[in-house]
Coordinates of C-alpha atoms and ligand atoms in Angstrom, one line a residue:
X1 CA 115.8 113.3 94.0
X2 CA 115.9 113.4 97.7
X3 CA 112.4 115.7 97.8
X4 CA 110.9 113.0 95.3
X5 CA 111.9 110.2 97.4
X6 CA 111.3 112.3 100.7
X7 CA 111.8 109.9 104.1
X8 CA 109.5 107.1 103.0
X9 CA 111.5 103.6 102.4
X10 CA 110.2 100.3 101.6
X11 CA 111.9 96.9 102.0
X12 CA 111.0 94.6 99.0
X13 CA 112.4 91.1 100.0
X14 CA 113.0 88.3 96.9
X15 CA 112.5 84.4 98.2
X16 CA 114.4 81.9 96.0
X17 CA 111.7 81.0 93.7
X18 CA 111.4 85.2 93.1
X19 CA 115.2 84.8 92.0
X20 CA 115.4 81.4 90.7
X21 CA 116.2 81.8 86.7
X22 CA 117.1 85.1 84.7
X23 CA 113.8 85.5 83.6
X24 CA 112.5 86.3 87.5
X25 CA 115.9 88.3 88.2
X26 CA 114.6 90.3 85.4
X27 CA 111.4 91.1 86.6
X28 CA 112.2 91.6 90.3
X29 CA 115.0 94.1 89.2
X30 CA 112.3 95.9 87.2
X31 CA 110.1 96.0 89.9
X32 CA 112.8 97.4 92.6
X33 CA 113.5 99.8 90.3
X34 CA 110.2 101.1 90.0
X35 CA 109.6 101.8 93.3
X36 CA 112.8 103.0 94.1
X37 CA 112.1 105.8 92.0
X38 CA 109.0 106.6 93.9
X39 CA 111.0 106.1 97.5
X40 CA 113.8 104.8 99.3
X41 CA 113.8 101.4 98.3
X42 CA 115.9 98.2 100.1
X43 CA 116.1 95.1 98.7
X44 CA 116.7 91.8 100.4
X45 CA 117.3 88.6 98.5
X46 CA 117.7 84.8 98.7
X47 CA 119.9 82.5 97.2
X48 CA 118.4 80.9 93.6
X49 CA 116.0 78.1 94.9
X50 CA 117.7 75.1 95.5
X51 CA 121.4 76.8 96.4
X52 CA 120.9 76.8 99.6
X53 CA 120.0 72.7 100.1
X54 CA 122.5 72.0 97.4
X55 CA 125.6 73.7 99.5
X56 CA 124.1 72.1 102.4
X57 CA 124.5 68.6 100.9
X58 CA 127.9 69.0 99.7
X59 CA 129.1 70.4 102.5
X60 CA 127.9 67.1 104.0
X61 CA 129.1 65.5 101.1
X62 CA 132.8 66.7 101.7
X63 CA 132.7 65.4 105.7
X64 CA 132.2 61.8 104.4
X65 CA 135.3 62.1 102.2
X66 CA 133.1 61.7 99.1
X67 CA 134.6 63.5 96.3
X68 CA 131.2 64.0 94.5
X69 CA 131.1 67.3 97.2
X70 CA 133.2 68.8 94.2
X71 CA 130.4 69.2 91.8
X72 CA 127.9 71.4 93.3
X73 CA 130.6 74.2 92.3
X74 CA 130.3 73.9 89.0
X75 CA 126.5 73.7 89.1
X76 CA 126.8 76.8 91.2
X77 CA 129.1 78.5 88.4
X78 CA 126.9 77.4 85.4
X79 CA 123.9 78.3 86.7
X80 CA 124.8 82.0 87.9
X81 CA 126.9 82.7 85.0
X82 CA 124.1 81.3 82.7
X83 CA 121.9 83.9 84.0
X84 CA 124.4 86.9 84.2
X85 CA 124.9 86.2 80.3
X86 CA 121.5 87.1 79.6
X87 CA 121.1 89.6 82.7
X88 CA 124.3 92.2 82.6
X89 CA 126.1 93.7 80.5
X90 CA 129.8 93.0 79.3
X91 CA 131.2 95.6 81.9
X92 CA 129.1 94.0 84.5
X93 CA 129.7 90.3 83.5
X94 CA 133.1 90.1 83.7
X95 CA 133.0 91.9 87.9
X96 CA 130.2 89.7 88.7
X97 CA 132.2 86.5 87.5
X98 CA 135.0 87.6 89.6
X99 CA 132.9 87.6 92.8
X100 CA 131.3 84.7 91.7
X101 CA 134.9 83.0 92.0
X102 CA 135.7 84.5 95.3
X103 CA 132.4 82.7 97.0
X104 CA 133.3 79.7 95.1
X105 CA 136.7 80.1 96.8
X106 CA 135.3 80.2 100.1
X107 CA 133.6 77.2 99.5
X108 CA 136.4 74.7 98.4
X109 CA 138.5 76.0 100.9
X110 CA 135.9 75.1 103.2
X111 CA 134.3 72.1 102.5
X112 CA 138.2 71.1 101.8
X113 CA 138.7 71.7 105.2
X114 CA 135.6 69.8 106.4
X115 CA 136.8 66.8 103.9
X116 CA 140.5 66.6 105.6
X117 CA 139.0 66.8 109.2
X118 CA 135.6 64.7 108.0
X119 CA 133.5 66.7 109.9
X120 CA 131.6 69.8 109.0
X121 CA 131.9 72.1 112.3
X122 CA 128.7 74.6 112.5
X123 CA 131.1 77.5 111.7
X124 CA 131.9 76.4 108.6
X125 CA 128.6 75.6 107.6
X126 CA 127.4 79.0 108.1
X127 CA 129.7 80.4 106.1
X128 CA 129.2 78.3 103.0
X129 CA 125.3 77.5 103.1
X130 CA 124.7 81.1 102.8
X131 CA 127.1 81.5 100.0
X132 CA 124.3 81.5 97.3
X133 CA 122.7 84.4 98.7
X134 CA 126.1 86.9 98.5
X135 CA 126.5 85.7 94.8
X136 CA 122.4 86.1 94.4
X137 CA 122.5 89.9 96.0
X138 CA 125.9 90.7 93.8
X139 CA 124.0 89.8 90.4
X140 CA 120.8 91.3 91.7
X141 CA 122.6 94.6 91.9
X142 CA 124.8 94.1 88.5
X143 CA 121.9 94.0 86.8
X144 CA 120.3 96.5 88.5
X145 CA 123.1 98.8 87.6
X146 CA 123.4 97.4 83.3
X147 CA 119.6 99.0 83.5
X148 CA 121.3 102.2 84.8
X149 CA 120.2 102.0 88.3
X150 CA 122.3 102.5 91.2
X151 CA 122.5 99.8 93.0
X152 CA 125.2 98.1 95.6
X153 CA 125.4 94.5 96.9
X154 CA 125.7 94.4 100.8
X155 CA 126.9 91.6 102.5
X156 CA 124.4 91.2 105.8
X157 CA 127.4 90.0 107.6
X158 CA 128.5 93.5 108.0
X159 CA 125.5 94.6 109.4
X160 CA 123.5 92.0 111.2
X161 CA 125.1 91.5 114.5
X162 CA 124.5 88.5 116.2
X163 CA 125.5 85.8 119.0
X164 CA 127.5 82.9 118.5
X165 CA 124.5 80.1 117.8
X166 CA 125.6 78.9 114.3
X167 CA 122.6 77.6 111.8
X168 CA 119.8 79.4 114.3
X169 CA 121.9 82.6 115.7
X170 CA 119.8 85.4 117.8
X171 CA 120.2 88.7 116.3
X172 CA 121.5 91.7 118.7
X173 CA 119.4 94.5 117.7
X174 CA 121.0 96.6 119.6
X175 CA 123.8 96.3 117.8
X176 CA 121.9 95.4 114.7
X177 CA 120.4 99.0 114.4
X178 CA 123.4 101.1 114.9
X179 CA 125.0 99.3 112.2
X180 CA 121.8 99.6 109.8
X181 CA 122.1 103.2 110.5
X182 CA 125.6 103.6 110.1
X183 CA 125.5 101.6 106.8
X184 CA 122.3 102.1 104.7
X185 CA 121.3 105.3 105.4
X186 CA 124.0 107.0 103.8
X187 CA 123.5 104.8 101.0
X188 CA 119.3 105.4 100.7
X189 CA 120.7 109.0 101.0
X190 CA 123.2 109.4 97.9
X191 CA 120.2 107.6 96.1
X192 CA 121.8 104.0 95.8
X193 CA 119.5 101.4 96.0
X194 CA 121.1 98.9 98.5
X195 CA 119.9 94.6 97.4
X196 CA 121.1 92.9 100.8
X197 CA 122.3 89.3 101.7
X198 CA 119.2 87.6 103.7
X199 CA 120.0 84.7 105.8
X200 CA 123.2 85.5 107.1
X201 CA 124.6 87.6 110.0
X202 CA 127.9 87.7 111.8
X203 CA 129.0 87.6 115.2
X204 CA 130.6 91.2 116.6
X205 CA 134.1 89.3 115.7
X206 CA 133.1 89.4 112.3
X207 CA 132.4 85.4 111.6
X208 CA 129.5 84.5 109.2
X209 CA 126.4 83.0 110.9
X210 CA 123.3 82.5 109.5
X211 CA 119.6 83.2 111.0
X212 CA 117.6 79.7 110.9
X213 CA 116.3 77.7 107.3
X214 CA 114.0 79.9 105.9
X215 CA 114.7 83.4 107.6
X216 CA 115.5 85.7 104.7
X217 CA 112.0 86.7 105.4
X218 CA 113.3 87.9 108.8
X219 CA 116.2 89.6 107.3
X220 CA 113.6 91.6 105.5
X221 CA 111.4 92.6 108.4
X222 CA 114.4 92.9 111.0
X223 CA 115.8 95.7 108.4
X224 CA 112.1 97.3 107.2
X225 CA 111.5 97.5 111.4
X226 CA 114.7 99.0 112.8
X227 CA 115.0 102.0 110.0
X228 CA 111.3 102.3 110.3
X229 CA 110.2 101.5 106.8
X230 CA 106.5 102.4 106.1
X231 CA 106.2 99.2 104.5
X232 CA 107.8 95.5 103.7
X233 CA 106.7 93.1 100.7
X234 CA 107.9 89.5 100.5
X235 CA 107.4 88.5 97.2
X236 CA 107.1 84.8 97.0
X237 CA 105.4 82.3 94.4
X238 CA 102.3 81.6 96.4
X239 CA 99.3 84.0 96.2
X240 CA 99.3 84.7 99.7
X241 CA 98.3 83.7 103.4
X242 CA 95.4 80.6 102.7
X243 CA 92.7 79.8 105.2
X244 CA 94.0 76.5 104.5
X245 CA 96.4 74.4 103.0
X246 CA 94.5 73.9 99.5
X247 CA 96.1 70.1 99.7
X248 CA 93.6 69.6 102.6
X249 CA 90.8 71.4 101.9
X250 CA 88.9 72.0 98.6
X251 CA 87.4 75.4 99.4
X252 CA 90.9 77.0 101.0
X253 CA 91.6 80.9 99.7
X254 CA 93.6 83.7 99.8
X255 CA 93.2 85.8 103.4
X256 CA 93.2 89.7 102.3
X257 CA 93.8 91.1 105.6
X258 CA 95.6 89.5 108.6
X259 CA 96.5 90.7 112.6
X260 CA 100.0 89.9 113.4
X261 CA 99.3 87.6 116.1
X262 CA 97.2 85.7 113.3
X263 CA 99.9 85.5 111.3
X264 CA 102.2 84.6 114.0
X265 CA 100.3 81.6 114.9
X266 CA 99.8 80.8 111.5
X267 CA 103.7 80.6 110.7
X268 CA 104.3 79.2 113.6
X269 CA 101.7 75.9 113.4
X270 CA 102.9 74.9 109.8
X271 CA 101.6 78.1 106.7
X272 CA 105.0 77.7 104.8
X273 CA 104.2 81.0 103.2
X274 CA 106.4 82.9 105.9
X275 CA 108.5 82.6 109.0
X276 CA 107.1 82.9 112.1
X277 CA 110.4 84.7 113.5
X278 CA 109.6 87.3 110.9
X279 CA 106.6 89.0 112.0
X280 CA 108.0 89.9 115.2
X281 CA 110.1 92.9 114.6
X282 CA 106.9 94.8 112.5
X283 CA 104.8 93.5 115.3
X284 CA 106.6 95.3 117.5
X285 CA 107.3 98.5 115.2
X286 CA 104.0 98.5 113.7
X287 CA 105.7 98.2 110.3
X288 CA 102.3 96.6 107.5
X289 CA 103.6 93.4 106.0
X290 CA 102.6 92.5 102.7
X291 CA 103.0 89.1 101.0
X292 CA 102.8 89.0 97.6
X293 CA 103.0 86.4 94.1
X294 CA 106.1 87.4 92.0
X295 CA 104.7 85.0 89.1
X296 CA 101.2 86.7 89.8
X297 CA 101.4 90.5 90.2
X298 CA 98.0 91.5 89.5
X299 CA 97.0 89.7 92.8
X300 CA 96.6 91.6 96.0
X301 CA 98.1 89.0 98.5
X302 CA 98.1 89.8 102.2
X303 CA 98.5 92.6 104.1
X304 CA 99.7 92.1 107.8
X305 CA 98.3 94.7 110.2
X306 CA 98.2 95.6 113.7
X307 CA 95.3 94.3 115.4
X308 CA 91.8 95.4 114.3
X309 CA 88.3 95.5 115.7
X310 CA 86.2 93.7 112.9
X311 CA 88.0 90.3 112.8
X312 CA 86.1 87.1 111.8
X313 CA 86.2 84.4 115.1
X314 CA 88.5 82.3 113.1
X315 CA 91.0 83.3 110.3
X316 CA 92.7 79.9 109.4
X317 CA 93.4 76.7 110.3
X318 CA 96.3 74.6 110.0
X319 CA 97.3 71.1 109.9
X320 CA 100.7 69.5 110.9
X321 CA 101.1 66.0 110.0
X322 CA 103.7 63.3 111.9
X323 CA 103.8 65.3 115.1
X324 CA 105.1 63.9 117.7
X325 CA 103.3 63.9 120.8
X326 CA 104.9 63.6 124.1
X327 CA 104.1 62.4 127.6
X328 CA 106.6 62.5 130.8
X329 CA 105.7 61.8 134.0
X330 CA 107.6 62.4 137.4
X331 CA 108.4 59.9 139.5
X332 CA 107.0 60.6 143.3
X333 CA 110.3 61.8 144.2
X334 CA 109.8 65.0 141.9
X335 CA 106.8 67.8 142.3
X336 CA 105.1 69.3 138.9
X337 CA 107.1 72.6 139.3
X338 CA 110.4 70.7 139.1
X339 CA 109.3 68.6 136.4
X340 CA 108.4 71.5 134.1
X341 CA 111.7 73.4 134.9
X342 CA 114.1 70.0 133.9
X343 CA 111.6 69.3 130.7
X344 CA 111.9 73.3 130.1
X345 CA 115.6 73.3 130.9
X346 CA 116.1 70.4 128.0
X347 CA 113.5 72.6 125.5
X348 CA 116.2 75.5 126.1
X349 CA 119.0 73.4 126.0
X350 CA 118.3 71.2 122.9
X351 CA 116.7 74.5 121.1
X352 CA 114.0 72.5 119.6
X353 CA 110.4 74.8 119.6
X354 CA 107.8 72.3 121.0
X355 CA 104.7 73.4 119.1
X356 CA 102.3 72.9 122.2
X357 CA 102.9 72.5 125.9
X358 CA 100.4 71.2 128.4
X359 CA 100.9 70.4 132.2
X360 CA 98.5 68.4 134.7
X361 CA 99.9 69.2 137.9
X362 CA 97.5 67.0 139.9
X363 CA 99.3 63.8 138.3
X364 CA 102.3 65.5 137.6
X365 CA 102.4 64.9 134.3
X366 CA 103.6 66.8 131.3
X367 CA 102.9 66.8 127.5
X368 CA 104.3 68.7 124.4
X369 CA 104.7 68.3 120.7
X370 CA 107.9 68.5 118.5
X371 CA 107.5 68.5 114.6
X372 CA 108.8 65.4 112.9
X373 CA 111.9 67.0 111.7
X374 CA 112.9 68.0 115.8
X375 CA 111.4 64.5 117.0
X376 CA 115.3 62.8 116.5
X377 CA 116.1 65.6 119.4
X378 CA 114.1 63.2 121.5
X379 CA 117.0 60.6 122.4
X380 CA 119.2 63.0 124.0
X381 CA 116.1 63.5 126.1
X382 CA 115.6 59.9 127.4
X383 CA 120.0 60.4 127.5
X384 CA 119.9 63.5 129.8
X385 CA 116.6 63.0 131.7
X386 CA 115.7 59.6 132.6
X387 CA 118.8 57.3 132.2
X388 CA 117.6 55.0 135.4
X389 CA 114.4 56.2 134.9
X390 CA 113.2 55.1 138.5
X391 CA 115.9 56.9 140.0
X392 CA 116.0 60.3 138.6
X393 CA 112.7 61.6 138.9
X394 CA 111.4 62.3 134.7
X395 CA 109.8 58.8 133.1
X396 CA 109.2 59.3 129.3
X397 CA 106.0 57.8 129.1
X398 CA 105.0 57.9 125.6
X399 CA 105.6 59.5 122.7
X400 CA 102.8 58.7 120.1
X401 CA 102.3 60.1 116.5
X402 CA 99.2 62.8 116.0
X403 CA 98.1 65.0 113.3
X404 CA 97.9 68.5 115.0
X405 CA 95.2 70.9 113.9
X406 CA 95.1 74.8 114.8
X407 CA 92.1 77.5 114.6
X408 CA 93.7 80.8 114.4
X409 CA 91.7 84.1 115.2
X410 CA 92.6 87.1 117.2
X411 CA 89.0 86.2 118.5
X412 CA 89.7 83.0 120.0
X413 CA 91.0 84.5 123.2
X414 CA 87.6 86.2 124.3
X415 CA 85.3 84.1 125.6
X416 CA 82.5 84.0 123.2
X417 CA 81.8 80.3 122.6
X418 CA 84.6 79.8 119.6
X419 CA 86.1 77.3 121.5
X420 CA 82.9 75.3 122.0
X421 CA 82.0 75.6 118.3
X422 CA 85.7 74.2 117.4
X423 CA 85.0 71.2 119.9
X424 CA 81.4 70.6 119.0
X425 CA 82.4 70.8 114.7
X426 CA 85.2 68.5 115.8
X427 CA 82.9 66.1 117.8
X428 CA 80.2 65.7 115.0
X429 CA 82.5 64.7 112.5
X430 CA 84.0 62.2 115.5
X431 CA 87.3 63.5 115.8
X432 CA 88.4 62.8 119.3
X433 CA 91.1 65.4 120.6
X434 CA 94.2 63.9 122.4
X435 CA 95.5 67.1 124.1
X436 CA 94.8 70.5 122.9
X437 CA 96.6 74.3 124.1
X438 CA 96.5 77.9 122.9
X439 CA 99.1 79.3 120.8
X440 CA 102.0 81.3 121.7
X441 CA 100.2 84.9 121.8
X442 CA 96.7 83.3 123.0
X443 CA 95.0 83.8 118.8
X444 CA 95.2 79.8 117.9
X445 CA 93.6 77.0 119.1
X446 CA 96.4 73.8 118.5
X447 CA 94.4 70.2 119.0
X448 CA 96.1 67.2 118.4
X449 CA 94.0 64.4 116.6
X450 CA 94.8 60.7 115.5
X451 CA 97.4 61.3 112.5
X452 CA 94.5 59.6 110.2
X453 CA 91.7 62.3 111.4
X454 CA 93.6 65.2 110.6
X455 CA 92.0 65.8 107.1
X456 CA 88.8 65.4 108.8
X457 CA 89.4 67.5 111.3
X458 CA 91.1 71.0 109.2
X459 CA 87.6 70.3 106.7
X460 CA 85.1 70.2 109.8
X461 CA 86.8 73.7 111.4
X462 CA 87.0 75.3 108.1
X463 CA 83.4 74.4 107.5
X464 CA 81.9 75.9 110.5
X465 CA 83.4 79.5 110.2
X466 CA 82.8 79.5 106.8
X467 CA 86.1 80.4 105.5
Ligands
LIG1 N1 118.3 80.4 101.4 C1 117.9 80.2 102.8 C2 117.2 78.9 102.9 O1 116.9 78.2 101.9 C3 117.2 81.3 103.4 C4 115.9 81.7 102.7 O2 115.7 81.4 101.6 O3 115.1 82.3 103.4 O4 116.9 78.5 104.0
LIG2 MG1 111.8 81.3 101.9

């Protein structure tokens, strides 16, 4: 076995969607299993679709004292046990249902907890809102094994090491690796196929945390990176990276071939498709990323690659709708430099991502953009910053809604005229731009339009590079 499988290992990584009914578990099993018997295969899952929100709200639930909080168990219960009754065999069944009590367990004792205090601390809701993904990877692996594979569920708590930032921690890789080492290998080596909790770490005491909405794709790619996989796959239900949302614009379609810093920017400025957090650990290892349609196999998806000479001057372009875009100004009192470092210093605090951030030193003014879901982080802002706004040296000056539009291309950097063409497209179609930055690794172009022109604006970009 071990010459057949030799020291190649791929990370296949299940989204909810991938997992979501016994039909999908079915075929994603399959799948693992055939190419774990070509290599060293590791899977990573997510919690069924809809788990995840659903343990969210009733943890909620519980903190208001509404007894409703109680249901979401039994909807848990049915809905697991519904598909291991079709999925494993007797043997299996009756082990998975007792671990399927055990995270049930966890979460009464829990959300009883946060209904006795009425509060749900951030602790706590780490440890049950990334309950659906233990019970997901434990029937993963049952049914793996009624089909006679060997397979073993592996919490991620005992091997993603992290810090103490419950609902968004920060992985120590350090840490992280020796673990992954310590843990896997010897598993990959007696030929067990290991299906992995994504979303959740734990701190080096051993308490659950969980890695940010969204970041079993970085679960994936942390793992495929750090034991040096020669390739991960996210299988999702979406046919790949688009040149644009299809919502937006009629002529969007699947991108073959993306850089990483492409698809950074992409995540980043609003492609749902994948996490921008994930690409950076294959970034950095070189690791290819593939993103692929579990309802639509035959289709090739995207493959995400180091950087490569023949790239078109734009890949994609996004749209963010309902962003909020905002202005401070110092008082005379306060120089640029120390304005950025207290409106930076409330960024870090607050731990909201602004998606653009420009400065004009001459007025000494500052701008940057927060999605519509981070704008409520605002009032702590006019709280901590300007509370006698003449007096202590930041004015909030506005903070108007815009549409924000991004052209992503490795090219975009070199100065060959893209930027003028994105401009010129955007002035003909009489878009005016309101403030307007490059992305985080210098490949996107972020503008931010009136909310009404952003249709206008994604359809005049994609029509000039012809994507
Ligand atoms: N289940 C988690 C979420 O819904 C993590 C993930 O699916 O990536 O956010
Ligand atoms: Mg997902």
């Amino acid at each position: 076995m071990a010459s057949r499988s030799g020291r190649r290992l791929s990370v296949l990584k299940f989204g909810g969607t991938s997992v979501g009914d016994a039909g999908r578990i079915a075929w994603a099993t399959q799948r693992a299993a055939a190419t774990a018997k070509r290599k060293r295969t590791i899977v990573v899952v997510s919690a069924m679709a809809g788990t995840t929100n659903l343990l969210l709200e009733s943890a909620r639930l519980a903190a208001a004292h509404e007894p409703r909080w109680r249901q979401a168990a039994e909807q848990i219960r049915q809905r697991h046990s519904d598909a291991a009754a079709s999925l494993l065999t007797p043997a299996e069944q009756s082990r998975f249902a007792a671990q399927l009590e055990r995270s049930l367990g966890v979460f009464e004792k829990v959300c009883r907890g946060f209904d006795l205090v009425g509060e749900a601390t951030p602790r706590g809701l780490d440890a049950v809102s990334s309950l659906g993904e233990v019970i997901s990877a434990e029937l993963f692996a049952a049914r793996l094994r009624s089909g006679g594979v060997r397979a073993e569920a592996v919490d991620a708590a005992r091997l993603i090491v992290t810090d103490e930032r419950h609902g968004d921690a920060n992985v120590l890789t350090g840490a992280t690796e020796t673990r992954l080492r310590r843990r896997l290998l010897p598993l990959l080596g007696r030929g067990i196929l290991p299906v992995i909790t994504g979303f959740r770490g734990a701190t080096r005491e051993g308490v659950p945390t969980t890695l940010g909405r969204g970041s079993s794709d970085y679960t994936a790619t942390l793992i495929g990176a750090l034991l040096a996989a020669d390739e991960v796959t996210i299988w999702t239900d979406v046919d790949g990276v688009m040149t644009a949302d299809p919502r937006l614009v009629r002529a969007a379609r699947v991108i073959p071939k993306l850089t990483y810093g492409e698809a950074i920017e992409l995540a980043f400025f609003g492609a749902k498709v994948i996490h921008w957090k994930a690409i950076l650990p294959v970034m950095e290892r070189g690791v290819p990323l593939r993103v692929r349609n579990s309802l639509r196999p035959s289709v090739p998806g995207t493959l995400i690659i180091a950087d490569s000479a023949s790239r078109p001057a734009v890949a994609a372009v996004t749209a963010v709708a309902r962003v909020r875009l905002v202005t401070v100004r110092a008082d005379r009192l306060l120089g640029p430099v120390d304005l950025a470092t207290r409106v930076l210093g409330w960024l870090a605090a607050t731990g909201v991502h602004p998606l653009l951030l420009v400065q004009s030193s001459a007025e000494s003014s500052l701008a940057f953009a927060l999605t519509h879901e981070e704008a409520p982080a605002l009032a702590s802002f006019a709280q901590q910053l300007s509370p006698f706004p003449a007096s202590n040296g930041v004015v909030l000056h506005s903070a108007q809604e815009v549409g924000l539009v991004t052209a992503i291309g490795s090219q975009i950097r070199h100065p060959t005229g893209v930027t003028a063409r994105i401009f010129s497209a955007l002035a003909r179609r009489r878009v005016h731009v309101l403030a307007a930055a490059n992305g985080p690794s210098g490949q996107g172009m972020a503008l931010a339009v009136p909310p009404l022109l952003l249709p206008a604006a994604v359809n005049a970009i994609h029509r000039e590079f012809r994507l």
